[in-house]
PDB file of C-alpha atoms in Angstrom:
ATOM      1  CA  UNK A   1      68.687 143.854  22.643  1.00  0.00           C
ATOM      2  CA  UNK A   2      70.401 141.065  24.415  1.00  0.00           C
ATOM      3  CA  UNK A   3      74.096 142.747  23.337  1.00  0.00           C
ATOM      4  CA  UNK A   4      72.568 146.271  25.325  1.00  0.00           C
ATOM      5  CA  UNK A   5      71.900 144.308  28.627  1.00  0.00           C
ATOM      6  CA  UNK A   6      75.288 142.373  28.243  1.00  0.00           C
ATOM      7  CA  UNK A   7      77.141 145.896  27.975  1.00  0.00           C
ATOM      8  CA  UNK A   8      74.628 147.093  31.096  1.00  0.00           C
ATOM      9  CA  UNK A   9      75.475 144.291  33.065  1.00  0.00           C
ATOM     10  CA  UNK A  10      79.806 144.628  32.371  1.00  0.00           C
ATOM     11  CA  UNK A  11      79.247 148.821  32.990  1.00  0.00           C
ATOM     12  CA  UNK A  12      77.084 148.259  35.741  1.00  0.00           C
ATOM     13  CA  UNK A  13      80.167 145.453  37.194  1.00  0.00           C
ATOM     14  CA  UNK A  14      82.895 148.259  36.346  1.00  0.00           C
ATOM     15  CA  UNK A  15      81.364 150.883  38.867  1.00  0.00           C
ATOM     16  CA  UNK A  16      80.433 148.566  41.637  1.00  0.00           C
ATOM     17  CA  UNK A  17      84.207 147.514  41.523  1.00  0.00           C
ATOM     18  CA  UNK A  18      85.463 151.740  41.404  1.00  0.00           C
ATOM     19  CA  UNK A  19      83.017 152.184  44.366  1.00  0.00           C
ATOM     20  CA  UNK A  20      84.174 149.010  46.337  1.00  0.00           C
ATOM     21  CA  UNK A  21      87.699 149.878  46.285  1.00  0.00           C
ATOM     22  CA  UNK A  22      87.014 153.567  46.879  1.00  0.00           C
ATOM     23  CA  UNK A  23      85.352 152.461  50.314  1.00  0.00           C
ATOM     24  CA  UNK A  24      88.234 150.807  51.409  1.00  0.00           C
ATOM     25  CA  UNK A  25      89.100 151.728  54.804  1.00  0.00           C
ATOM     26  CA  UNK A  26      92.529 152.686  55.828  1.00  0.00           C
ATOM     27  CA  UNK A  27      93.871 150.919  59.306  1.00  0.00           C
ATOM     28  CA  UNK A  28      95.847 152.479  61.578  1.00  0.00           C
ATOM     29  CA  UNK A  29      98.476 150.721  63.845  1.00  0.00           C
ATOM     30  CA  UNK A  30      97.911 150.709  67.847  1.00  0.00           C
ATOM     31  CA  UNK A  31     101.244 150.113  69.533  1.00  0.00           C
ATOM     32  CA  UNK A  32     101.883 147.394  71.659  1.00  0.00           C
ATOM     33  CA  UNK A  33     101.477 147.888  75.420  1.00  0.00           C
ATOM     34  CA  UNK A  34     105.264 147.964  76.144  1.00  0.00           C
ATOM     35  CA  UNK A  35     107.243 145.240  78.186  1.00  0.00           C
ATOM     36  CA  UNK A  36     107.848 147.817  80.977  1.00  0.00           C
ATOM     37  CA  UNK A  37     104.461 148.693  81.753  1.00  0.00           C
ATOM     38  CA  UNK A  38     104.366 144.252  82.543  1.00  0.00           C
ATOM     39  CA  UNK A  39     105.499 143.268  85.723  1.00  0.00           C
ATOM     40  CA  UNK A  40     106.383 139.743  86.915  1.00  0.00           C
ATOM     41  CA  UNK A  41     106.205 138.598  90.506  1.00  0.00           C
ATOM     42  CA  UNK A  42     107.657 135.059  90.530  1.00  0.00           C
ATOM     43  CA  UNK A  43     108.522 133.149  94.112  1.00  0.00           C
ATOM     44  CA  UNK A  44     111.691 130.871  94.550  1.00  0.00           C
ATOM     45  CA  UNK A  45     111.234 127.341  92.852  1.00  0.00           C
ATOM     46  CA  UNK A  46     112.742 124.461  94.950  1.00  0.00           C
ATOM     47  CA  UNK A  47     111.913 121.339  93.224  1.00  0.00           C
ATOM     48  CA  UNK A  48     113.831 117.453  92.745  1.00  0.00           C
ATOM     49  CA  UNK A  49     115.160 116.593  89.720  1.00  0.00           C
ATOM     50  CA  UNK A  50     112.966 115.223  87.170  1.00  0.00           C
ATOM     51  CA  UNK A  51     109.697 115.972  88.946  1.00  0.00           C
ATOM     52  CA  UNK A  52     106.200 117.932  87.805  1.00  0.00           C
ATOM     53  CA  UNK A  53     105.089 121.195  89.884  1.00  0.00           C
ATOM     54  CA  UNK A  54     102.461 123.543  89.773  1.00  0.00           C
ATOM     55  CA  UNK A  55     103.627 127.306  90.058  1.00  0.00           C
ATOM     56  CA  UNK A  56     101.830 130.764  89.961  1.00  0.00           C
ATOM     57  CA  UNK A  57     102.616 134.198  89.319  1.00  0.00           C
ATOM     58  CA  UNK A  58     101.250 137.443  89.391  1.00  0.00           C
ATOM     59  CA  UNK A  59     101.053 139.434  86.084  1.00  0.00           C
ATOM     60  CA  UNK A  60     100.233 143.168  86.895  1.00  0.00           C
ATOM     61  CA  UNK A  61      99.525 145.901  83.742  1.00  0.00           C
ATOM     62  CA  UNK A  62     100.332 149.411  83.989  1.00  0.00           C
ATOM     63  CA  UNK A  63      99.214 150.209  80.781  1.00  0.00           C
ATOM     64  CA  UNK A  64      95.975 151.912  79.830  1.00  0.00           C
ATOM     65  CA  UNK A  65      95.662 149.225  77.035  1.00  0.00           C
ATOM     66  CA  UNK A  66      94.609 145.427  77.809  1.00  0.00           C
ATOM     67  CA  UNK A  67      97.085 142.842  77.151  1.00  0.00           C
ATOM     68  CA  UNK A  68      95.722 139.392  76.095  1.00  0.00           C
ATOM     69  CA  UNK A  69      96.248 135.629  76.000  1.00  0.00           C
ATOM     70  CA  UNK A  70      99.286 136.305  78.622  1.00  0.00           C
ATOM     71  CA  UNK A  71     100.772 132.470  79.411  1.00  0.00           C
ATOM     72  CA  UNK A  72     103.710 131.331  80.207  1.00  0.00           C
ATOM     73  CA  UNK A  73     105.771 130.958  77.002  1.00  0.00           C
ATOM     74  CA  UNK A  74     109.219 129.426  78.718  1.00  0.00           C
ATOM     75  CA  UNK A  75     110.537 128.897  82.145  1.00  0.00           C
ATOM     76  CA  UNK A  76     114.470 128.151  82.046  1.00  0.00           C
ATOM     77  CA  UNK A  77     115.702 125.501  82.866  1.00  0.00           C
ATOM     78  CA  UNK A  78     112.534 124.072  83.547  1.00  0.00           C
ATOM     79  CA  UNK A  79     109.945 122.300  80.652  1.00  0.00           C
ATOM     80  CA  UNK A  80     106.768 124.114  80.683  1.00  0.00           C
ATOM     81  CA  UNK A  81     104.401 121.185  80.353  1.00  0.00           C
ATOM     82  CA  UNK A  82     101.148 123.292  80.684  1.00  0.00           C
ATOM     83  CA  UNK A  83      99.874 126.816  80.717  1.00  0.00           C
ATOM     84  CA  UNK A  84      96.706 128.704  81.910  1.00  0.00           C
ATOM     85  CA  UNK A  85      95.880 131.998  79.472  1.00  0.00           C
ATOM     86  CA  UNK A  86      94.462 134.940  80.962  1.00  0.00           C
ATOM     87  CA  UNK A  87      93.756 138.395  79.856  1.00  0.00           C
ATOM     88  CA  UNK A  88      94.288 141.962  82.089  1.00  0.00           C
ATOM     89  CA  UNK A  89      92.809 144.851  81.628  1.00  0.00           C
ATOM     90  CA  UNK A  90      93.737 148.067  81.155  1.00  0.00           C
ATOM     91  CA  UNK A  91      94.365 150.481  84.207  1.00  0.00           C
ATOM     92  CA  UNK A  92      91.897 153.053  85.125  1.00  0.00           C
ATOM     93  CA  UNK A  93      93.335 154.927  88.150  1.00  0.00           C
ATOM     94  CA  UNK A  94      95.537 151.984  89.809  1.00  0.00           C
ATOM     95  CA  UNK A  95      97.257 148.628  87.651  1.00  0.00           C
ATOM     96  CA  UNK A  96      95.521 145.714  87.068  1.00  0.00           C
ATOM     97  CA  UNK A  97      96.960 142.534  87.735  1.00  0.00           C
ATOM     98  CA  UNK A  98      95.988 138.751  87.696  1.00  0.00           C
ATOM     99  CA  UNK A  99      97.386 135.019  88.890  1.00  0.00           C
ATOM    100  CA  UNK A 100      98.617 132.911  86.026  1.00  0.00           C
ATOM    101  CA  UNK A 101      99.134 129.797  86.741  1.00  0.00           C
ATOM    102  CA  UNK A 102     101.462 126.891  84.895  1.00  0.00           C
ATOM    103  CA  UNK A 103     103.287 123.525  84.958  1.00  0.00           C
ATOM    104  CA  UNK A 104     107.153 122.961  85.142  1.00  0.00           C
ATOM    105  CA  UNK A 105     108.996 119.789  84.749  1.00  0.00           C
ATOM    106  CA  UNK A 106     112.301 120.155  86.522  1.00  0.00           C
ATOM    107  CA  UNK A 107     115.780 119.262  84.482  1.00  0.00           C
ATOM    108  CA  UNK A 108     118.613 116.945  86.072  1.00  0.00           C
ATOM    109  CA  UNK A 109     120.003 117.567  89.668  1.00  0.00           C
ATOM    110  CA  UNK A 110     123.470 118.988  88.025  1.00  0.00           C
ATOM    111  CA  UNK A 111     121.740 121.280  86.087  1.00  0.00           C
ATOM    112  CA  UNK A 112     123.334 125.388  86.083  1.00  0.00           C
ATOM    113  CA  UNK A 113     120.421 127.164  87.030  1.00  0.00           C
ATOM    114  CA  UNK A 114     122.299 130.690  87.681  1.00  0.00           C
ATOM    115  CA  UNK A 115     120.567 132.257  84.485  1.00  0.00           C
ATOM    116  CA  UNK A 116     117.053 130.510  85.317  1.00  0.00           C
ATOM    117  CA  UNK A 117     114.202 133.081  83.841  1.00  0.00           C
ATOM    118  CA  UNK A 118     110.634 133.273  83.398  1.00  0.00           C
ATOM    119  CA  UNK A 119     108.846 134.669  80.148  1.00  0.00           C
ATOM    120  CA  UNK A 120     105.572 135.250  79.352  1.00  0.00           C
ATOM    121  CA  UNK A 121     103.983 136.421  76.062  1.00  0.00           C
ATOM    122  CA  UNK A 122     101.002 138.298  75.503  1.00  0.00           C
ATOM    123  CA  UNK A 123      98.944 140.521  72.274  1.00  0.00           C
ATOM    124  CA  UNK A 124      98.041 143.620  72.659  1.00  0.00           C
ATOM    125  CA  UNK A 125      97.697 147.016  69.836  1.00  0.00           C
ATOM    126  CA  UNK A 126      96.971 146.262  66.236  1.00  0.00           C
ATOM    127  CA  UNK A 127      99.687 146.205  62.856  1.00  0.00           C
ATOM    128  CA  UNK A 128      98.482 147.667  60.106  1.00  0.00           C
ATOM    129  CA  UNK A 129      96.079 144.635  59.094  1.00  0.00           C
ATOM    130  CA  UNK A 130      94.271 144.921  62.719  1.00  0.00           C
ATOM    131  CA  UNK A 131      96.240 142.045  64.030  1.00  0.00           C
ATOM    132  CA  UNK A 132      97.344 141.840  67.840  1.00  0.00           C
ATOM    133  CA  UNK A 133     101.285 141.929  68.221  1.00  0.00           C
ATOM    134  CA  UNK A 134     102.745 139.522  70.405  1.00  0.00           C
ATOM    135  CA  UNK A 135     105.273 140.864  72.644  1.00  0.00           C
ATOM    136  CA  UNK A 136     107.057 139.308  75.775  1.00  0.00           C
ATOM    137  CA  UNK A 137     108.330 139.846  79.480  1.00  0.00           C
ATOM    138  CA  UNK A 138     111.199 138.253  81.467  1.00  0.00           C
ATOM    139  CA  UNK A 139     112.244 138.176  85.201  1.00  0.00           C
ATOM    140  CA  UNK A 140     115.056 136.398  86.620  1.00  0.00           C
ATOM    141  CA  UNK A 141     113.754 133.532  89.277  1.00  0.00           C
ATOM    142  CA  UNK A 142     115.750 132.251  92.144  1.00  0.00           C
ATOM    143  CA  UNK A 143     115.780 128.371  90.895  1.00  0.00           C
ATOM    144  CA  UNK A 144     116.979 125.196  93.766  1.00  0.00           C
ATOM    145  CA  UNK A 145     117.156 122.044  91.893  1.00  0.00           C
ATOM    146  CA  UNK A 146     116.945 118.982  94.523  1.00  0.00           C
ATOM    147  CA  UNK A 147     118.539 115.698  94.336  1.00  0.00           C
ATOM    148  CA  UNK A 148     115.839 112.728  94.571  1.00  0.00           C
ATOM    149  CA  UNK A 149     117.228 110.732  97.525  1.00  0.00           C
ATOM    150  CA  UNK A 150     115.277 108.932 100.526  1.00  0.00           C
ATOM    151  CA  UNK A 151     116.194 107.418 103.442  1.00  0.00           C
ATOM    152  CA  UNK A 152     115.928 103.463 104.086  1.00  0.00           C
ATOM    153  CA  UNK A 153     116.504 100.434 106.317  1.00  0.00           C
ATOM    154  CA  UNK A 154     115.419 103.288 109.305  1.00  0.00           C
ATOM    155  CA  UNK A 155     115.042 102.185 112.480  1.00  0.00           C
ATOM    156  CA  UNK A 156     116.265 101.885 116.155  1.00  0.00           C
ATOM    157  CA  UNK A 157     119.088  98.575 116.862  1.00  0.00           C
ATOM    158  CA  UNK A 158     120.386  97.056 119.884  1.00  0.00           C
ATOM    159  CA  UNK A 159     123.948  98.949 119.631  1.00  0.00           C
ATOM    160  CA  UNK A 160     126.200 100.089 117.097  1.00  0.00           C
ATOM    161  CA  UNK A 161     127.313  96.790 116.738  1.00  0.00           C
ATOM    162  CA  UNK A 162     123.945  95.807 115.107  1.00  0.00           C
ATOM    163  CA  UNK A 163     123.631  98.380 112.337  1.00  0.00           C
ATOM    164  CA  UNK A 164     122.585  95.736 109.210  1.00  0.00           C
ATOM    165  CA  UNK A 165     120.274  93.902 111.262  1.00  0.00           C
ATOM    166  CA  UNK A 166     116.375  94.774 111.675  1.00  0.00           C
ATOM    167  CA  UNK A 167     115.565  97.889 112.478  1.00  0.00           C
ATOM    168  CA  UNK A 168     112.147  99.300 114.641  1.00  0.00           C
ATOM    169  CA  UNK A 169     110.339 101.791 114.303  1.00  0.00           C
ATOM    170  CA  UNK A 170     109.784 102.233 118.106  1.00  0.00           C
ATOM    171  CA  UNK A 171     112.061 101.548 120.908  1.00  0.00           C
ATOM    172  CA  UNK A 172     111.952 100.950 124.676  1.00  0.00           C
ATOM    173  CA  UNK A 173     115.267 101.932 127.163  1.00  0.00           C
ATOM    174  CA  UNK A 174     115.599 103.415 130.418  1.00  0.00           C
ATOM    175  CA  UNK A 175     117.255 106.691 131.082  1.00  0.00           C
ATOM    176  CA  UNK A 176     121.404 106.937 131.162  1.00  0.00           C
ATOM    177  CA  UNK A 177     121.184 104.050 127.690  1.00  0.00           C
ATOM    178  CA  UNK A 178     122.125 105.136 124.518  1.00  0.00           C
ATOM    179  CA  UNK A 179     119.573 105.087 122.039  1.00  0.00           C
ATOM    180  CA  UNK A 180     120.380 103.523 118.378  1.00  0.00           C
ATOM    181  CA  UNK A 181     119.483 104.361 115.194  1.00  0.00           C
ATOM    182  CA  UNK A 182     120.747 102.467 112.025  1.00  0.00           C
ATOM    183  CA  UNK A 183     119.904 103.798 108.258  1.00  0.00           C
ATOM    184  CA  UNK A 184     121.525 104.463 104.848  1.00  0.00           C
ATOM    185  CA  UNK A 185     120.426 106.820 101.783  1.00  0.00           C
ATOM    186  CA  UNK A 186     119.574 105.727  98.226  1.00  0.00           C
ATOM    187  CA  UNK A 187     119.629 107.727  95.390  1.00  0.00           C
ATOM    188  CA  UNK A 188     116.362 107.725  93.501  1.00  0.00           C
ATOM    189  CA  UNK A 189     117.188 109.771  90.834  1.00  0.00           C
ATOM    190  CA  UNK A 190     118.712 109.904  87.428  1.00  0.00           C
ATOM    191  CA  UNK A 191     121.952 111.641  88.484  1.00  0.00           C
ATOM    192  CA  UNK A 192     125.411 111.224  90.349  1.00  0.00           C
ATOM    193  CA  UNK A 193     125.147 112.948  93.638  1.00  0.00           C
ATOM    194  CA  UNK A 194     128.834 113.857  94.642  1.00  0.00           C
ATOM    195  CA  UNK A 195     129.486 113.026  98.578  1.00  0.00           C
ATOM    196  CA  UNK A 196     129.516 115.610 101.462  1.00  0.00           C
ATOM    197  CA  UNK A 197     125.931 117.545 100.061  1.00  0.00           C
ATOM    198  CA  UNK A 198     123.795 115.754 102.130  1.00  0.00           C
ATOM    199  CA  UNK A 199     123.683 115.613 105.784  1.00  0.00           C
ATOM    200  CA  UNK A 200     121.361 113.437 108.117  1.00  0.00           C
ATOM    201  CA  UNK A 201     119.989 115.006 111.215  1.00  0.00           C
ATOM    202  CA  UNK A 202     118.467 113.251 114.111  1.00  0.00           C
ATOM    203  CA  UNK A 203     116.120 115.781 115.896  1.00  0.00           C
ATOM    204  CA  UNK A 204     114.448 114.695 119.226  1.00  0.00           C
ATOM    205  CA  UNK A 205     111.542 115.883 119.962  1.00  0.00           C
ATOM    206  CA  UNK A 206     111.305 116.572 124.023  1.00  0.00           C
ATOM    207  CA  UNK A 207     114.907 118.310 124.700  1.00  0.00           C
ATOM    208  CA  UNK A 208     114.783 116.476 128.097  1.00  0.00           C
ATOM    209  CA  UNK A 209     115.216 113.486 126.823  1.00  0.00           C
ATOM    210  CA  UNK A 210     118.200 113.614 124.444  1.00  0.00           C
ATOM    211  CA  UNK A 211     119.912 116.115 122.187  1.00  0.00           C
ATOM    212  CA  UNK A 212     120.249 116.351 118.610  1.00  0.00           C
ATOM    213  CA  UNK A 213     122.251 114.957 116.444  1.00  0.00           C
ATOM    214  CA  UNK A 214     124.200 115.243 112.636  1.00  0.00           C
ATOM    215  CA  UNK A 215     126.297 112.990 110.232  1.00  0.00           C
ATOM    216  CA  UNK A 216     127.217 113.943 107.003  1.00  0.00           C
ATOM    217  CA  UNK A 217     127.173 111.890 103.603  1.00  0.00           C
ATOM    218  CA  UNK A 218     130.413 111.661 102.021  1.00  0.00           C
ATOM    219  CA  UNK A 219     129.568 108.707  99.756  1.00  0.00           C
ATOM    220  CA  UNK A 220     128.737 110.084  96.070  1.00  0.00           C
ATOM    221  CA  UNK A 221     126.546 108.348  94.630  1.00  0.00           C
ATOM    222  CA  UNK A 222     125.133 107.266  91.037  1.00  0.00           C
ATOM    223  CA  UNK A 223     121.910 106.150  89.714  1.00  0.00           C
ATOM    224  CA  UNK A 224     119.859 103.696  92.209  1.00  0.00           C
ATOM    225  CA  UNK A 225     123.417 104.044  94.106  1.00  0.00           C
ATOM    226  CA  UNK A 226     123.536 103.821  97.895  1.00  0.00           C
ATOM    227  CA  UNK A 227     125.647 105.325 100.938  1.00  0.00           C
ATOM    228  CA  UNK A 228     127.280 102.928 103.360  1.00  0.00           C
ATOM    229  CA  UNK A 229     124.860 101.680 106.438  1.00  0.00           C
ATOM    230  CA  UNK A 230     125.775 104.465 109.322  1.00  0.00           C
ATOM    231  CA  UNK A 231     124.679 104.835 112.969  1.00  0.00           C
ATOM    232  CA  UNK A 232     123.779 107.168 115.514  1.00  0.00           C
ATOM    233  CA  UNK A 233     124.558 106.262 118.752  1.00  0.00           C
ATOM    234  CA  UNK A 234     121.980 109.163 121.103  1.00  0.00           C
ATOM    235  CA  UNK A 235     122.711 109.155 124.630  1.00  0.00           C
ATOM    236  CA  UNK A 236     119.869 109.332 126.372  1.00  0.00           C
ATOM    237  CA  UNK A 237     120.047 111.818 129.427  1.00  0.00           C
ATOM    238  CA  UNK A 238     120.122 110.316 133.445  1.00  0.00           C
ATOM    239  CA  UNK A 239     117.544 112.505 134.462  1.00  0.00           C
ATOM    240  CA  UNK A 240     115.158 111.986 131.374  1.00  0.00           C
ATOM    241  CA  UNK A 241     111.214 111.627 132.016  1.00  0.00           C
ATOM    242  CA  UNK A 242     109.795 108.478 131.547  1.00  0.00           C
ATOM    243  CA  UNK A 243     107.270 108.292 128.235  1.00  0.00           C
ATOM    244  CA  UNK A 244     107.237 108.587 124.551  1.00  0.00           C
ATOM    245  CA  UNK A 245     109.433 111.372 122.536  1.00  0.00           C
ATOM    246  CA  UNK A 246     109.177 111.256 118.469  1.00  0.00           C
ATOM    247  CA  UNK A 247     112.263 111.288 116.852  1.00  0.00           C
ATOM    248  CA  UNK A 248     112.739 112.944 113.558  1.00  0.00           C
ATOM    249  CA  UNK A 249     115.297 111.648 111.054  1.00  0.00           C
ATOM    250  CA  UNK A 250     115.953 114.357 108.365  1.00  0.00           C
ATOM    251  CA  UNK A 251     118.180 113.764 104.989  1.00  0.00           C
ATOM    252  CA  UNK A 252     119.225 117.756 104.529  1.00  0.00           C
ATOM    253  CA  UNK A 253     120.180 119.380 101.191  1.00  0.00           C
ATOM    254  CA  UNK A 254     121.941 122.838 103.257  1.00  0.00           C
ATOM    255  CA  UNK A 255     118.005 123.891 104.577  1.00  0.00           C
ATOM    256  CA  UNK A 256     115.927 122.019 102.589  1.00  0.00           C
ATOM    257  CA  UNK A 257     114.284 118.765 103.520  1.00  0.00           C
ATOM    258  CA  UNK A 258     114.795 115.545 101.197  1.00  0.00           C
ATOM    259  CA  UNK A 259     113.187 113.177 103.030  1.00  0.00           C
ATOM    260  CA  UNK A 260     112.160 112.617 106.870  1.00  0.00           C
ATOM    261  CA  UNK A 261     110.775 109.730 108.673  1.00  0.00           C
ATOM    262  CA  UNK A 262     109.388 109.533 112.290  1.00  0.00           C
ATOM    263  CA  UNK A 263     110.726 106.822 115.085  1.00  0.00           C
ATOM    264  CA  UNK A 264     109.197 106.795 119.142  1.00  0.00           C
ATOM    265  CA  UNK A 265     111.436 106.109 121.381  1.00  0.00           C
ATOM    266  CA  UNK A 266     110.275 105.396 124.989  1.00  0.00           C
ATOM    267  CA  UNK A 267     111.399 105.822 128.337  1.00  0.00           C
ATOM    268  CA  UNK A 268     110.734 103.044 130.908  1.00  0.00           C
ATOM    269  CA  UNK A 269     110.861 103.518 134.729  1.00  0.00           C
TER     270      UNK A 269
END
């Protein structure tokens, strides 16, 4: 008797096993949604050397299918030190798109960033196993990588005669003087900034008062390296109006603004 329910139970294991793997389903592959149905809208980076920044894009699908977990997967030259994941649906009767958003560390100042690129990844279809496929998309991205310089020792002087001595923040003259302004530029950064990139504009505020004016760094300079201590000497115009003007002292990189302090000058009767 118990030999009969041994051979039951082993027959009885056989056919279970025959009907199991005759209900095996068959999967069949969904192709990815294709790189040119993904579009990438990516501004202009400007960014100093060395520091963190947040940037967006816009991802837009053209496909029918959804495409998933889309991030950022590398941003060249940049470090990608963080990601947002978002997922787009497929289009119905116009394309679908979405903001992704991420964090770039920028490389050194002297870095070639004429191939810079973005890529993002993203899973869509199915292999043969029902698995997403990871696929990618790349744009080209116009990249500005900024020296990290700042002005210091700012300030108005008695005459050009007095440029290493303390400098104000505010100054008092009447109109027909010449106005003084004493200052140098330090590097902050990590690397050598060859001379003659980097001018310093003096920008007056009220026209009536005094023009603007421009000097150009030719110093290069290293690591925690300085320019020489330089002067503007502003004339300020006969006919000015007495009162406060603010005067804007901008270190330039061609049009982009490395650092810019404020001074008040003042006109007396």
């Amino acid at each position: 008797m118990r030999e009969l329910v041994q051979k039951i139970i082993v027959i009885t294991s056989l056919l279970a096993l025959v009907l199991i793997s005759g209900c095996t389903t068959t999967i069949e592959p969904v192709d990815p949604v294709s790189p040119e149905n993904v579009f990438l809208d990516a501004s202009p980076v400007v960014i100093k050397e060395f520091q963190e920044q947040d940037i967006s894009l816009r991802v837009t699908n053209n496909a029918t299918q959804s495409i998933d977990s889309v991030m950022v997967s590398s941003y060249m030259p940049f470090t990608v030190t963080g990601t947002d994941s978002v997922n787009i649906a497929g289009k119905e009767d116009t394309a679908e798109s979405a903001i992704l958003n991420a964090k770039i560390m920028a490389p050194a100042f002297d870095t070639d960033v004429n191939d810079s690129v973005v890529t993002i990844s993203y899973l869509s279809g199915a292999d043969d196993e029902g698995l997403q496929m990871t696929k990618t998309k790349s744009v080209p991205v116009e990249v500005t990588i900024l020296p990290d310089v700042k002005l210091q020792f700012l300030g108005f002087v008695a005459d050009m005669d007095s440029l290493r001595t303390s400098a104000s923040e505010t100054w008092d003259l009447k109109a027909g003087d010449n106005a003084t302004i004493t200052f140098s530029v330090k590097n902050e950064g990590q690397s050598t900034i060859p001379g003659g990139l980097m001018t310093v504009v003096v920008d007056v505020d009220n026209k009536l008062i005094a023009d603007q004016a421009s000097m150009n760094i030719t110093e290069s300079m290293a690591r925690s390296g300085t320019s020489h201590t330089k002067g503007f000497s502003i004339p300020v115009k006969q006919d000015a109006p007495n009162g406060e003007t603010d005067v804007y002292v901008r270190l330039m990189y061609g049009d982009h603004i490395l650092d810019e302090q404020t001074l008040v000058l003042t006109v007396k009767l």
